[in-house]
Every structure is written in structure tokens, then in C-alpha cells.
PDB file of C-alpha atoms in Angstrom:
ATOM      1  CA  MET A   4      13.316  -3.105 -23.523  1.00  0.00           C
ATOM      2  CA  LYS A   5      11.330  -0.988 -21.713  1.00  0.00           C
ATOM      3  CA  ILE A   6      10.239  -1.868 -17.716  1.00  0.00           C
ATOM      4  CA  SER A   7       7.610   0.059 -15.849  1.00  0.00           C
ATOM      5  CA  GLN A   8       6.922   0.045 -11.612  1.00  0.00           C
ATOM      6  CA  PRO A   9       6.631  -3.773 -10.305  1.00  0.00           C
ATOM      7  CA  THR A  10       3.299  -4.433  -8.546  1.00  0.00           C
ATOM      8  CA  PRO A  11       3.777  -6.131  -5.298  1.00  0.00           C
ATOM      9  CA  GLU A  12       1.384  -9.400  -4.650  1.00  0.00           C
ATOM     10  CA  LEU A  13       0.023  -9.459  -0.849  1.00  0.00           C
ATOM     11  CA  PRO A  14      -0.674 -13.028   1.093  1.00  0.00           C
ATOM     12  CA  VAL A  15      -3.525 -11.960   3.620  1.00  0.00           C
ATOM     13  CA  PRO A  16      -6.415 -14.281   5.223  1.00  0.00           C
ATOM     14  CA  ASP A  17      -8.787 -12.622   3.312  1.00  0.00           C
ATOM     15  CA  VAL A  18      -9.169 -10.763  -0.040  1.00  0.00           C
ATOM     16  CA  ARG A  19     -12.118  -9.132   0.296  1.00  0.00           C
ATOM     17  CA  GLN A  20     -11.213  -7.451   3.326  1.00  0.00           C
ATOM     18  CA  ALA A  21      -7.996  -6.498   2.217  1.00  0.00           C
ATOM     19  CA  GLN A  22      -9.344  -5.088  -0.936  1.00  0.00           C
ATOM     20  CA  ALA A  23     -12.067  -2.633   1.510  1.00  0.00           C
ATOM     21  CA  TYR A  24      -8.799  -1.582   4.059  1.00  0.00           C
ATOM     22  CA  TYR A  25      -7.160  -0.360   1.137  1.00  0.00           C
ATOM     23  CA  ARG A  26     -10.041   1.644  -1.006  1.00  0.00           C
ATOM     24  CA  ASP A  27     -11.988   2.813   2.949  1.00  0.00           C
ATOM     25  CA  ARG A  28      -8.192   3.896   4.634  1.00  0.00           C
ATOM     26  CA  LEU A  29      -5.886   3.991   1.626  1.00  0.00           C
ATOM     27  CA  GLY A  30      -7.626   5.664  -1.066  1.00  0.00           C
ATOM     28  CA  PHE A  31      -7.468   2.671  -3.480  1.00  0.00           C
ATOM     29  CA  GLU A  32      -9.915   1.724  -5.798  1.00  0.00           C
ATOM     30  CA  VAL A  33     -11.223  -2.151  -6.386  1.00  0.00           C
ATOM     31  CA  ALA A  34      -9.379  -2.781  -9.429  1.00  0.00           C
ATOM     32  CA  TRP A  35     -10.952  -6.746  -9.854  1.00  0.00           C
ATOM     33  CA  TYR A  36     -11.539 -10.104  -7.846  1.00  0.00           C
ATOM     34  CA  HIS A  37     -11.095 -13.937  -9.137  1.00  0.00           C
ATOM     35  CA  GLU A  38     -13.218 -15.634  -6.297  1.00  0.00           C
ATOM     36  CA  GLU A  39     -11.278 -19.364  -8.065  1.00  0.00           C
ATOM     37  CA  GLY A  40      -8.429 -18.112  -7.693  1.00  0.00           C
ATOM     38  CA  ARG A  41      -8.343 -16.281  -4.145  1.00  0.00           C
ATOM     39  CA  ILE A  42      -6.440 -13.223  -5.944  1.00  0.00           C
ATOM     40  CA  GLY A  43      -7.470  -9.664  -6.445  1.00  0.00           C
ATOM     41  CA  ALA A  44      -6.169  -6.072  -6.767  1.00  0.00           C
ATOM     42  CA  VAL A  45      -6.399  -2.190  -5.899  1.00  0.00           C
ATOM     43  CA  SER A  46      -5.267   0.541  -7.584  1.00  0.00           C
ATOM     44  CA  HIS A  47      -4.460   4.347  -7.115  1.00  0.00           C
ATOM     45  CA  GLY A  48      -3.333   5.992 -10.263  1.00  0.00           C
ATOM     46  CA  ASP A  49      -0.407   4.400 -11.120  1.00  0.00           C
ATOM     47  CA  CYS A  50      -0.567   1.887  -8.516  1.00  0.00           C
ATOM     48  CA  ALA A  51      -1.180  -1.452  -8.346  1.00  0.00           C
ATOM     49  CA  ILE A  52      -1.410  -4.035  -5.528  1.00  0.00           C
ATOM     50  CA  PHE A  53      -2.419  -7.157  -5.694  1.00  0.00           C
ATOM     51  CA  PHE A  54      -3.462  -9.219  -2.512  1.00  0.00           C
ATOM     52  CA  ARG A  55      -3.708 -13.626  -2.541  1.00  0.00           C
ATOM     53  CA  GLU A  56      -5.353 -14.938  -0.188  1.00  0.00           C
ATOM     54  CA  ARG A  57      -3.281 -17.599   1.635  1.00  0.00           C
ATOM     55  CA  GLN A  58      -3.690 -19.776   4.873  1.00  0.00           C
ATOM     56  CA  GLU A  59      -0.173 -19.189   6.670  1.00  0.00           C
ATOM     57  CA  VAL A  60       0.311 -15.468   6.372  1.00  0.00           C
ATOM     58  CA  SER A  61       4.059 -15.213   5.665  1.00  0.00           C
ATOM     59  CA  GLU A  62       6.216 -12.097   7.376  1.00  0.00           C
ATOM     60  CA  PRO A  63       4.854  -8.540   7.027  1.00  0.00           C
ATOM     61  CA  SER A  64       5.978  -7.196   3.505  1.00  0.00           C
ATOM     62  CA  VAL A  65       8.111  -3.765   2.947  1.00  0.00           C
ATOM     63  CA  PHE A  66       7.495  -1.873  -0.364  1.00  0.00           C
ATOM     64  CA  TRP A  67       8.005   2.165  -0.970  1.00  0.00           C
ATOM     65  CA  VAL A  68       5.590   4.253  -2.340  1.00  0.00           C
ATOM     66  CA  PHE A  69       6.026   7.366  -4.768  1.00  0.00           C
ATOM     67  CA  THR A  70       4.417   9.917  -4.114  1.00  0.00           C
ATOM     68  CA  ASP A  71       4.006  13.706  -6.119  1.00  0.00           C
ATOM     69  CA  ASP A  72       3.286  15.559  -2.318  1.00  0.00           C
ATOM     70  CA  VAL A  73       4.627  13.514   0.510  1.00  0.00           C
ATOM     71  CA  ASP A  74       2.712  15.543   3.389  1.00  0.00           C
ATOM     72  CA  GLU A  75      -0.407  15.808   1.020  1.00  0.00           C
ATOM     73  CA  ALA A  76      -0.763  12.025   1.278  1.00  0.00           C
ATOM     74  CA  TYR A  77       0.054  12.045   4.799  1.00  0.00           C
ATOM     75  CA  ASN A  78      -2.453  14.598   5.720  1.00  0.00           C
ATOM     76  CA  GLU A  79      -5.044  13.035   3.627  1.00  0.00           C
ATOM     77  CA  LEU A  80      -4.417   9.061   4.617  1.00  0.00           C
ATOM     78  CA  GLN A  81      -4.482   9.950   8.417  1.00  0.00           C
ATOM     79  CA  LYS A  82      -7.338  11.455   8.200  1.00  0.00           C
ATOM     80  CA  ARG A  83      -9.425   7.878   6.844  1.00  0.00           C
ATOM     81  CA  GLY A  84      -7.712   6.520   9.977  1.00  0.00           C
ATOM     82  CA  ALA A  85      -4.953   4.724   8.186  1.00  0.00           C
ATOM     83  CA  ASP A  86      -2.847   3.879  10.898  1.00  0.00           C
ATOM     84  CA  VAL A  87       0.532   5.856   9.899  1.00  0.00           C
ATOM     85  CA  GLY A  88       4.241   7.127  12.034  1.00  0.00           C
ATOM     86  CA  GLU A  89       4.998  10.452  12.377  1.00  0.00           C
ATOM     87  CA  LYS A  90       4.820  13.267  10.193  1.00  0.00           C
ATOM     88  CA  PRO A  91       6.667  13.679   7.435  1.00  0.00           C
ATOM     89  CA  VAL A  92      10.035  13.117   7.985  1.00  0.00           C
ATOM     90  CA  ASP A  93      13.639  14.487   5.481  1.00  0.00           C
ATOM     91  CA  THR A  94      16.312  12.226   5.110  1.00  0.00           C
ATOM     92  CA  ALA A  95      19.701  12.784   4.873  1.00  0.00           C
ATOM     93  CA  TRP A  96      20.004  10.192   2.120  1.00  0.00           C
ATOM     94  CA  GLY A  97      17.746  13.056  -0.047  1.00  0.00           C
ATOM     95  CA  GLN A  98      14.428  12.392   0.165  1.00  0.00           C
ATOM     96  CA  ARG A  99      11.306  13.093   2.504  1.00  0.00           C
ATOM     97  CA  GLN A 100       8.853  10.629   3.561  1.00  0.00           C
ATOM     98  CA  PHE A 101       6.520   8.499   6.228  1.00  0.00           C
ATOM     99  CA  THR A 102       5.862   4.909   7.161  1.00  0.00           C
ATOM    100  CA  LEU A 103       2.439   3.495   7.482  1.00  0.00           C
ATOM    101  CA  ARG A 104       1.395  -0.143   7.956  1.00  0.00           C
ATOM    102  CA  ASP A 105      -1.539  -1.917   6.594  1.00  0.00           C
ATOM    103  CA  ALA A 106      -3.554  -3.827   8.987  1.00  0.00           C
ATOM    104  CA  TYR A 107      -1.751  -7.369   8.381  1.00  0.00           C
ATOM    105  CA  GLY A 108       1.855  -5.570   9.470  1.00  0.00           C
ATOM    106  CA  ASN A 109       3.145  -4.578   6.081  1.00  0.00           C
ATOM    107  CA  THR A 110       5.125  -1.491   5.803  1.00  0.00           C
ATOM    108  CA  LEU A 111       4.586   1.532   3.066  1.00  0.00           C
ATOM    109  CA  TYR A 112       6.911   3.991   3.041  1.00  0.00           C
ATOM    110  CA  PHE A 113       5.429   6.635   1.473  1.00  0.00           C
ATOM    111  CA  HIS A 114       7.941   9.094  -0.531  1.00  0.00           C
ATOM    112  CA  HIS A 115       9.160  11.703  -2.655  1.00  0.00           C
ATOM    113  CA  ASP A 116      12.937  13.229  -4.203  1.00  0.00           C
ATOM    114  CA  LEU A 117      13.386  16.560  -2.621  1.00  0.00           C
TER     115      LEU A 117
END
């Protein structure tokens, strides 16, 4: 059996707005949208994220996004106007990482192994 990386599904109040934010601020491409199901996706390389419209959005999600070059990702996302936290740091557990919050309060840790 081979298992690939998981695809998160984030609850959002408006799928198309979420897709536009991820496209404009984070550099993703809008992959698809299904009106009847009120679900859609964005992608960036091997990374895909699903959004499903919910009237009541639960507490924000947290997930980790691997990137080959954390510093390059930080610089690009900062230029796009994303809500990035502090500059990338090397952690005691052997990763270089930084934190980003999307328009819905979800936390994305961009990281790579040292």
C-alpha cells in the first residue's frame, strides 16, 4: 500500500472567496469548484486544499506545509501580502519554519528539515 500526503478540507463561509485569497495571497491555483456541493479546491505543486462552505465555521485548523526553501516561500508570501508571522527560524527539533495565518484564522506552518 502507498499513501500520499493528506488533503485538508477547511470549513469556510464562502468557497470562492477562500479560493481567491489562496490564489492572490498564497500563489495557489484555483483547481475546481462544485456549486451544488459548495466545495472547491486550490493547488500548488503537490499540495491541494479543499474548502467546503459551512454556515458555522468551527475553530481554525492547523496544518504543516512542506517546502524545499522556507526562506524563498516566506519572501514570496510576504510580497503577496499574506499574514506571515516572524521570519523563518531554525528549531530545536531540526526544522526551519515560519507561520502563516489565512483569512479565516487557520494556521499554516511552512517548513523543511535542516
